[in-house]
């Protein structure tokens, strides 16, 4: 077992190191991940015993590092004071129902533009921004071909989307605090699934964050009971974000098993 947990841990750290290096090489990132890459190497040596404990109980080291990198990177979340949130988009219909989609010709667009001022004068609602975007799209289209006996007209396929805005998040708390606490929730949910005992679970989370976030927790290290209290306080507010995070990771893991880039870290 000792060889197995060491191999899995080492593989997970090498996997994330390569992922971060690939992100860091993107021109628009301009070395933004260099510090995190160096930090991850230090974290690996400081967290050996904690990883041994949780991995021997079934935890996934790739997922643990994913949570820490995404929610507990001090340099990235230090300016955020809000709860992590996710926007959900529900289309107004289904692909099976063609009535949800509309072909709008340039003549239709001109008719809509002509009627818009009258609608506004009568106090009716009108999507002015959507109309302007549609006009911009039409102007970007090439002209129809000029053929004898054929009169062409620009046409666009149109449908509408409903964007559900999550409730406004509170701005109380020091910058980054809600992201760190959300990371605790995600780790707790994962360790619950792997069967870690409750008391041991909270202690393991405290040790992981103390090592991964030294600038935040060195002055006042986390303890298991404090982790339990913070999870209890925030878990309901961030449940949609956590569910989205977990679904995304599951889909990403499935993708990597078929397209191992840079490699499949779960392959034995």
PDB file of N, CA, C and O in Angstrom, residues 27-88:
ATOM      1  N   UNK A  27       0.476  32.798 -24.285  1.00  0.00           N
ATOM      2  CA  UNK A  27       0.974  34.186 -24.303  1.00  0.00           C
ATOM      3  C   UNK A  27       0.214  35.128 -23.385  1.00  0.00           C
ATOM      4  O   UNK A  27       0.821  35.953 -22.689  1.00  0.00           O
ATOM      5  N   UNK A  28      -1.116  35.022 -23.342  1.00  0.00           N
ATOM      6  CA  UNK A  28      -1.873  35.979 -22.523  1.00  0.00           C
ATOM      7  C   UNK A  28      -1.694  35.759 -21.024  1.00  0.00           C
ATOM      8  O   UNK A  28      -2.007  36.638 -20.224  1.00  0.00           O
ATOM      9  N   UNK A  29      -1.182  34.584 -20.622  1.00  0.00           N
ATOM     10  CA  UNK A  29      -0.950  34.344 -19.192  1.00  0.00           C
ATOM     11  C   UNK A  29       0.338  35.010 -18.713  1.00  0.00           C
ATOM     12  O   UNK A  29       0.440  35.406 -17.551  1.00  0.00           O
ATOM     13  N   UNK A  30       1.320  35.096 -19.589  1.00  0.00           N
ATOM     14  CA  UNK A  30       2.569  35.826 -19.294  1.00  0.00           C
ATOM     15  C   UNK A  30       3.188  35.418 -17.962  1.00  0.00           C
ATOM     16  O   UNK A  30       3.507  36.243 -17.113  1.00  0.00           O
ATOM     17  N   UNK A  31       3.338  34.118 -17.740  1.00  0.00           N
ATOM     18  CA  UNK A  31       3.998  33.644 -16.533  1.00  0.00           C
ATOM     19  C   UNK A  31       3.204  33.743 -15.261  1.00  0.00           C
ATOM     20  O   UNK A  31       3.788  33.700 -14.166  1.00  0.00           O
ATOM     21  N   UNK A  32       1.891  33.820 -15.353  1.00  0.00           N
ATOM     22  CA  UNK A  32       1.062  33.980 -14.159  1.00  0.00           C
ATOM     23  C   UNK A  32       1.104  32.760 -13.241  1.00  0.00           C
ATOM     24  O   UNK A  32       0.808  32.866 -12.052  1.00  0.00           O
ATOM     25  N   UNK A  33       1.453  31.600 -13.788  1.00  0.00           N
ATOM     26  CA  UNK A  33       1.421  30.374 -12.996  1.00  0.00           C
ATOM     27  C   UNK A  33       2.796  29.946 -12.500  1.00  0.00           C
ATOM     28  O   UNK A  33       2.929  28.904 -11.868  1.00  0.00           O
ATOM     29  N   UNK A  34       3.812  30.727 -12.789  1.00  0.00           N
ATOM     30  CA  UNK A  34       5.172  30.348 -12.390  1.00  0.00           C
ATOM     31  C   UNK A  34       5.287  30.194 -10.880  1.00  0.00           C
ATOM     32  O   UNK A  34       5.886  29.234 -10.377  1.00  0.00           O
ATOM     33  N   UNK A  35       4.693  31.145 -10.144  1.00  0.00           N
ATOM     34  CA  UNK A  35       4.761  31.069  -8.681  1.00  0.00           C
ATOM     35  C   UNK A  35       4.032  29.840  -8.166  1.00  0.00           C
ATOM     36  O   UNK A  35       4.513  29.155  -7.246  1.00  0.00           O
ATOM     37  N   UNK A  36       2.875  29.533  -8.743  1.00  0.00           N
ATOM     38  CA  UNK A  36       2.097  28.386  -8.286  1.00  0.00           C
ATOM     39  C   UNK A  36       2.834  27.079  -8.573  1.00  0.00           C
ATOM     40  O   UNK A  36       2.781  26.140  -7.769  1.00  0.00           O
ATOM     41  N   UNK A  37       3.540  27.002  -9.694  1.00  0.00           N
ATOM     42  CA  UNK A  37       4.310  25.804 -10.015  1.00  0.00           C
ATOM     43  C   UNK A  37       5.391  25.567  -8.962  1.00  0.00           C
ATOM     44  O   UNK A  37       5.581  24.449  -8.474  1.00  0.00           O
ATOM     45  N   UNK A  38       6.090  26.632  -8.600  1.00  0.00           N
ATOM     46  CA  UNK A  38       7.125  26.521  -7.559  1.00  0.00           C
ATOM     47  C   UNK A  38       6.499  26.163  -6.217  1.00  0.00           C
ATOM     48  O   UNK A  38       7.019  25.323  -5.468  1.00  0.00           O
ATOM     49  N   UNK A  39       5.371  26.794  -5.920  1.00  0.00           N
ATOM     50  CA  UNK A  39       4.675  26.545  -4.652  1.00  0.00           C
ATOM     51  C   UNK A  39       4.228  25.090  -4.556  1.00  0.00           C
ATOM     52  O   UNK A  39       4.279  24.470  -3.481  1.00  0.00           O
ATOM     53  N   UNK A  40       3.766  24.520  -5.669  1.00  0.00           N
ATOM     54  CA  UNK A  40       3.277  23.151  -5.660  1.00  0.00           C
ATOM     55  C   UNK A  40       4.389  22.170  -5.280  1.00  0.00           C
ATOM     56  O   UNK A  40       4.136  21.168  -4.589  1.00  0.00           O
ATOM     57  N   UNK A  41       5.608  22.447  -5.701  1.00  0.00           N
ATOM     58  CA  UNK A  41       6.733  21.579  -5.345  1.00  0.00           C
ATOM     59  C   UNK A  41       6.984  21.608  -3.839  1.00  0.00           C
ATOM     60  O   UNK A  41       7.241  20.572  -3.217  1.00  0.00           O
ATOM     61  N   UNK A  42       6.918  22.800  -3.240  1.00  0.00           N
ATOM     62  CA  UNK A  42       7.095  22.898  -1.790  1.00  0.00           C
ATOM     63  C   UNK A  42       5.956  22.200  -1.056  1.00  0.00           C
ATOM     64  O   UNK A  42       6.163  21.534  -0.041  1.00  0.00           O
ATOM     65  N   UNK A  43       4.748  22.373  -1.568  1.00  0.00           N
ATOM     66  CA  UNK A  43       3.571  21.763  -0.942  1.00  0.00           C
ATOM     67  C   UNK A  43       3.676  20.243  -0.952  1.00  0.00           C
ATOM     68  O   UNK A  43       3.273  19.580   0.009  1.00  0.00           O
ATOM     69  N   UNK A  44       4.237  19.683  -2.010  1.00  0.00           N
ATOM     70  CA  UNK A  44       4.359  18.223  -2.097  1.00  0.00           C
ATOM     71  C   UNK A  44       5.189  17.672  -0.939  1.00  0.00           C
ATOM     72  O   UNK A  44       4.833  16.651  -0.342  1.00  0.00           O
ATOM     73  N   UNK A  45       6.271  18.345  -0.607  1.00  0.00           N
ATOM     74  CA  UNK A  45       7.120  17.855   0.485  1.00  0.00           C
ATOM     75  C   UNK A  45       6.489  18.102   1.857  1.00  0.00           C
ATOM     76  O   UNK A  45       6.706  17.330   2.789  1.00  0.00           O
ATOM     77  N   UNK A  46       5.679  19.171   1.982  1.00  0.00           N
ATOM     78  CA  UNK A  46       5.088  19.502   3.281  1.00  0.00           C
ATOM     79  C   UNK A  46       3.850  18.670   3.601  1.00  0.00           C
ATOM     80  O   UNK A  46       3.429  18.612   4.761  1.00  0.00           O
ATOM     81  N   UNK A  47       3.248  18.047   2.596  1.00  0.00           N
ATOM     82  CA  UNK A  47       1.950  17.399   2.797  1.00  0.00           C
ATOM     83  C   UNK A  47       1.996  15.887   2.629  1.00  0.00           C
ATOM     84  O   UNK A  47       0.956  15.243   2.496  1.00  0.00           O
ATOM     85  N   UNK A  48       3.176  15.304   2.669  1.00  0.00           N
ATOM     86  CA  UNK A  48       3.324  13.873   2.396  1.00  0.00           C
ATOM     87  C   UNK A  48       2.469  13.013   3.314  1.00  0.00           C
ATOM     88  O   UNK A  48       1.718  12.138   2.863  1.00  0.00           O
ATOM     89  N   UNK A  49       2.539  13.249   4.608  1.00  0.00           N
ATOM     90  CA  UNK A  49       1.806  12.410   5.563  1.00  0.00           C
ATOM     91  C   UNK A  49       0.300  12.572   5.419  1.00  0.00           C
ATOM     92  O   UNK A  49      -0.455  11.606   5.573  1.00  0.00           O
ATOM     93  N   UNK A  50      -0.146  13.778   5.129  1.00  0.00           N
ATOM     94  CA  UNK A  50      -1.585  14.002   4.967  1.00  0.00           C
ATOM     95  C   UNK A  50      -2.101  13.272   3.735  1.00  0.00           C
ATOM     96  O   UNK A  50      -3.161  12.636   3.774  1.00  0.00           O
ATOM     97  N   UNK A  51      -1.369  13.352   2.624  1.00  0.00           N
ATOM     98  CA  UNK A  51      -1.780  12.628   1.424  1.00  0.00           C
ATOM     99  C   UNK A  51      -1.770  11.124   1.676  1.00  0.00           C
ATOM    100  O   UNK A  51      -2.665  10.404   1.206  1.00  0.00           O
ATOM    101  N   UNK A  52      -0.782  10.640   2.385  1.00  0.00           N
ATOM    102  CA  UNK A  52      -0.736   9.210   2.714  1.00  0.00           C
ATOM    103  C   UNK A  52      -2.004   8.795   3.447  1.00  0.00           C
ATOM    104  O   UNK A  52      -2.628   7.777   3.119  1.00  0.00           O
ATOM    105  N   UNK A  53      -2.427   9.600   4.413  1.00  0.00           N
ATOM    106  CA  UNK A  53      -3.602   9.274   5.228  1.00  0.00           C
ATOM    107  C   UNK A  53      -4.871   9.225   4.387  1.00  0.00           C
ATOM    108  O   UNK A  53      -5.650   8.262   4.468  1.00  0.00           O
ATOM    109  N   UNK A  54      -5.109  10.242   3.556  1.00  0.00           N
ATOM    110  CA  UNK A  54      -6.379  10.304   2.828  1.00  0.00           C
ATOM    111  C   UNK A  54      -6.398   9.364   1.620  1.00  0.00           C
ATOM    112  O   UNK A  54      -7.449   8.801   1.285  1.00  0.00           O
ATOM    113  N   UNK A  55      -5.263   9.175   0.970  1.00  0.00           N
ATOM    114  CA  UNK A  55      -5.227   8.301  -0.202  1.00  0.00           C
ATOM    115  C   UNK A  55      -5.400   6.841   0.205  1.00  0.00           C
ATOM    116  O   UNK A  55      -6.080   6.066  -0.481  1.00  0.00           O
ATOM    117  N   UNK A  56      -4.824   6.439   1.325  1.00  0.00           N
ATOM    118  CA  UNK A  56      -5.011   5.075   1.801  1.00  0.00           C
ATOM    119  C   UNK A  56      -6.457   4.796   2.179  1.00  0.00           C
ATOM    120  O   UNK A  56      -6.854   3.638   2.305  1.00  0.00           O
ATOM    121  N   UNK A  57      -7.264   5.862   2.320  1.00  0.00           N
ATOM    122  CA  UNK A  57      -8.698   5.709   2.604  1.00  0.00           C
ATOM    123  C   UNK A  57      -9.549   5.948   1.364  1.00  0.00           C
ATOM    124  O   UNK A  57     -10.759   6.096   1.470  1.00  0.00           O
ATOM    125  N   UNK A  58      -8.909   6.027   0.196  1.00  0.00           N
ATOM    126  CA  UNK A  58      -9.656   6.059  -1.054  1.00  0.00           C
ATOM    127  C   UNK A  58      -9.749   7.395  -1.756  1.00  0.00           C
ATOM    128  O   UNK A  58     -10.399   7.499  -2.806  1.00  0.00           O
ATOM    129  N   UNK A  59      -9.150   8.446  -1.233  1.00  0.00           N
ATOM    130  CA  UNK A  59      -9.248   9.767  -1.863  1.00  0.00           C
ATOM    131  C   UNK A  59      -8.443   9.801  -3.158  1.00  0.00           C
ATOM    132  O   UNK A  59      -7.501   9.029  -3.360  1.00  0.00           O
ATOM    133  N   UNK A  60      -8.830  10.713  -4.044  1.00  0.00           N
ATOM    134  CA  UNK A  60      -8.171  10.889  -5.342  1.00  0.00           C
ATOM    135  C   UNK A  60      -7.232  12.091  -5.253  1.00  0.00           C
ATOM    136  O   UNK A  60      -7.691  13.228  -5.143  1.00  0.00           O
ATOM    137  N   UNK A  61      -5.915  11.883  -5.316  1.00  0.00           N
ATOM    138  CA  UNK A  61      -4.982  13.013  -5.190  1.00  0.00           C
ATOM    139  C   UNK A  61      -5.105  14.014  -6.338  1.00  0.00           C
ATOM    140  O   UNK A  61      -4.841  15.204  -6.157  1.00  0.00           O
ATOM    141  N   UNK A  62      -5.502  13.551  -7.532  1.00  0.00           N
ATOM    142  CA  UNK A  62      -5.691  14.469  -8.659  1.00  0.00           C
ATOM    143  C   UNK A  62      -6.820  15.442  -8.347  1.00  0.00           C
ATOM    144  O   UNK A  62      -6.714  16.650  -8.592  1.00  0.00           O
ATOM    145  N   UNK A  63      -7.905  14.925  -7.782  1.00  0.00           N
ATOM    146  CA  UNK A  63      -9.045  15.776  -7.442  1.00  0.00           C
ATOM    147  C   UNK A  63      -8.689  16.729  -6.295  1.00  0.00           C
ATOM    148  O   UNK A  63      -9.055  17.912  -6.323  1.00  0.00           O
ATOM    149  N   UNK A  64      -7.989  16.246  -5.295  1.00  0.00           N
ATOM    150  CA  UNK A  64      -7.603  17.098  -4.167  1.00  0.00           C
ATOM    151  C   UNK A  64      -6.781  18.291  -4.658  1.00  0.00           C
ATOM    152  O   UNK A  64      -7.030  19.450  -4.270  1.00  0.00           O
ATOM    153  N   UNK A  65      -5.818  18.036  -5.525  1.00  0.00           N
ATOM    154  CA  UNK A  65      -5.009  19.134  -6.055  1.00  0.00           C
ATOM    155  C   UNK A  65      -5.854  20.059  -6.934  1.00  0.00           C
ATOM    156  O   UNK A  65      -5.639  21.281  -6.930  1.00  0.00           O
ATOM    157  N   UNK A  66      -6.797  19.495  -7.650  1.00  0.00           N
ATOM    158  CA  UNK A  66      -7.687  20.320  -8.476  1.00  0.00           C
ATOM    159  C   UNK A  66      -8.453  21.307  -7.600  1.00  0.00           C
ATOM    160  O   UNK A  66      -8.559  22.496  -7.925  1.00  0.00           O
ATOM    161  N   UNK A  67      -8.997  20.842  -6.481  1.00  0.00           N
ATOM    162  CA  UNK A  67      -9.733  21.714  -5.558  1.00  0.00           C
ATOM    163  C   UNK A  67      -8.827  22.805  -5.007  1.00  0.00           C
ATOM    164  O   UNK A  67      -9.185  23.993  -4.995  1.00  0.00           O
ATOM    165  N   UNK A  68      -7.656  22.425  -4.557  1.00  0.00           N
ATOM    166  CA  UNK A  68      -6.736  23.397  -3.954  1.00  0.00           C
ATOM    167  C   UNK A  68      -6.285  24.440  -4.965  1.00  0.00           C
ATOM    168  O   UNK A  68      -6.242  25.643  -4.667  1.00  0.00           O
ATOM    169  N   UNK A  69      -5.942  24.010  -6.166  1.00  0.00           N
ATOM    170  CA  UNK A  69      -5.461  24.945  -7.190  1.00  0.00           C
ATOM    171  C   UNK A  69      -6.558  25.912  -7.607  1.00  0.00           C
ATOM    172  O   UNK A  69      -6.327  27.113  -7.805  1.00  0.00           O
ATOM    173  N   UNK A  70      -7.799  25.406  -7.738  1.00  0.00           N
ATOM    174  CA  UNK A  70      -8.893  26.236  -8.230  1.00  0.00           C
ATOM    175  C   UNK A  70      -9.489  27.156  -7.165  1.00  0.00           C
ATOM    176  O   UNK A  70      -9.953  28.250  -7.473  1.00  0.00           O
ATOM    177  N   UNK A  71      -9.505  26.726  -5.928  1.00  0.00           N
ATOM    178  CA  UNK A  71     -10.210  27.520  -4.902  1.00  0.00           C
ATOM    179  C   UNK A  71      -9.312  28.080  -3.810  1.00  0.00           C
ATOM    180  O   UNK A  71      -9.759  28.946  -3.048  1.00  0.00           O
ATOM    181  N   UNK A  72      -8.076  27.610  -3.710  1.00  0.00           N
ATOM    182  CA  UNK A  72      -7.240  28.017  -2.578  1.00  0.00           C
ATOM    183  C   UNK A  72      -5.887  28.583  -2.990  1.00  0.00           C
ATOM    184  O   UNK A  72      -4.980  28.680  -2.154  1.00  0.00           O
ATOM    185  N   UNK A  73      -5.743  28.957  -4.254  1.00  0.00           N
ATOM    186  CA  UNK A  73      -4.505  29.607  -4.696  1.00  0.00           C
ATOM    187  C   UNK A  73      -4.509  31.039  -4.169  1.00  0.00           C
ATOM    188  O   UNK A  73      -5.252  31.894  -4.650  1.00  0.00           O
ATOM    189  N   UNK A  74      -3.676  31.309  -3.177  1.00  0.00           N
ATOM    190  CA  UNK A  74      -3.713  32.604  -2.488  1.00  0.00           C
ATOM    191  C   UNK A  74      -3.531  33.781  -3.427  1.00  0.00           C
ATOM    192  O   UNK A  74      -4.212  34.808  -3.309  1.00  0.00           O
ATOM    193  N   UNK A  75      -2.641  33.662  -4.395  1.00  0.00           N
ATOM    194  CA  UNK A  75      -2.380  34.795  -5.294  1.00  0.00           C
ATOM    195  C   UNK A  75      -3.566  35.081  -6.208  1.00  0.00           C
ATOM    196  O   UNK A  75      -3.740  36.214  -6.659  1.00  0.00           O
ATOM    197  N   UNK A  76      -4.413  34.073  -6.464  1.00  0.00           N
ATOM    198  CA  UNK A  76      -5.510  34.258  -7.408  1.00  0.00           C
ATOM    199  C   UNK A  76      -6.791  34.720  -6.727  1.00  0.00           C
ATOM    200  O   UNK A  76      -7.554  35.505  -7.287  1.00  0.00           O
ATOM    201  N   UNK A  77      -7.074  34.220  -5.518  1.00  0.00           N
ATOM    202  CA  UNK A  77      -8.359  34.541  -4.872  1.00  0.00           C
ATOM    203  C   UNK A  77      -8.232  35.644  -3.829  1.00  0.00           C
ATOM    204  O   UNK A  77      -9.217  36.004  -3.196  1.00  0.00           O
ATOM    205  N   UNK A  78      -7.042  36.199  -3.669  1.00  0.00           N
ATOM    206  CA  UNK A  78      -6.829  37.166  -2.595  1.00  0.00           C
ATOM    207  C   UNK A  78      -7.641  38.446  -2.762  1.00  0.00           C
ATOM    208  O   UNK A  78      -7.835  39.189  -1.800  1.00  0.00           O
ATOM    209  N   UNK A  79      -8.120  38.718  -3.989  1.00  0.00           N
ATOM    210  CA  UNK A  79      -8.874  39.956  -4.197  1.00  0.00           C
ATOM    211  C   UNK A  79     -10.381  39.728  -4.230  1.00  0.00           C
ATOM    212  O   UNK A  79     -11.150  40.684  -4.388  1.00  0.00           O
ATOM    213  N   UNK A  80     -10.832  38.485  -4.075  1.00  0.00           N
ATOM    214  CA  UNK A  80     -12.257  38.187  -4.177  1.00  0.00           C
ATOM    215  C   UNK A  80     -12.893  38.100  -2.797  1.00  0.00           C
ATOM    216  O   UNK A  80     -12.387  37.420  -1.908  1.00  0.00           O
ATOM    217  N   UNK A  81     -14.030  38.792  -2.633  1.00  0.00           N
ATOM    218  CA  UNK A  81     -14.725  38.787  -1.346  1.00  0.00           C
ATOM    219  C   UNK A  81     -16.074  38.082  -1.421  1.00  0.00           C
ATOM    220  O   UNK A  81     -16.767  37.981  -0.422  1.00  0.00           O
ATOM    221  N   UNK A  82     -16.470  37.583  -2.595  1.00  0.00           N
ATOM    222  CA  UNK A  82     -17.795  36.996  -2.752  1.00  0.00           C
ATOM    223  C   UNK A  82     -17.736  35.478  -2.724  1.00  0.00           C
ATOM    224  O   UNK A  82     -16.675  34.876  -2.842  1.00  0.00           O
ATOM    225  N   UNK A  83     -18.914  34.875  -2.546  1.00  0.00           N
ATOM    226  CA  UNK A  83     -19.007  33.425  -2.613  1.00  0.00           C
ATOM    227  C   UNK A  83     -18.773  32.962  -4.051  1.00  0.00           C
ATOM    228  O   UNK A  83     -19.244  33.609  -4.994  1.00  0.00           O
ATOM    229  N   UNK A  84     -18.087  31.838  -4.260  1.00  0.00           N
ATOM    230  CA  UNK A  84     -18.013  31.277  -5.613  1.00  0.00           C
ATOM    231  C   UNK A  84     -19.424  30.935  -6.098  1.00  0.00           C
ATOM    232  O   UNK A  84     -20.228  30.383  -5.357  1.00  0.00           O
ATOM    233  N   UNK A  85     -19.725  31.290  -7.334  1.00  0.00           N
ATOM    234  CA  UNK A  85     -21.048  31.042  -7.889  1.00  0.00           C
ATOM    235  C   UNK A  85     -20.923  30.486  -9.294  1.00  0.00           C
ATOM    236  O   UNK A  85     -19.890  30.608  -9.937  1.00  0.00           O
ATOM    237  N   UNK A  86     -21.996  29.886  -9.760  1.00  0.00           N
ATOM    238  CA  UNK A  86     -22.043  29.394 -11.127  1.00  0.00           C
ATOM    239  C   UNK A  86     -23.374  29.820 -11.726  1.00  0.00           C
ATOM    240  O   UNK A  86     -24.411  29.744 -11.073  1.00  0.00           O
ATOM    241  N   UNK A  87     -23.322  30.327 -12.954  1.00  0.00           N
ATOM    242  CA  UNK A  87     -24.528  30.727 -13.664  1.00  0.00           C
ATOM    243  C   UNK A  87     -25.049  29.528 -14.454  1.00  0.00           C
ATOM    244  O   UNK A  87     -24.280  28.850 -15.121  1.00  0.00           O
ATOM    245  N   UNK A  88     -26.340  29.271 -14.388  1.00  0.00           N
ATOM    246  CA  UNK A  88     -26.930  28.193 -15.170  1.00  0.00           C
ATOM    247  C   UNK A  88     -27.749  28.788 -16.301  1.00  0.00           C
ATOM    248  O   UNK A  88     -28.467  29.759 -16.114  1.00  0.00           O
TER     249      UNK A  88
END
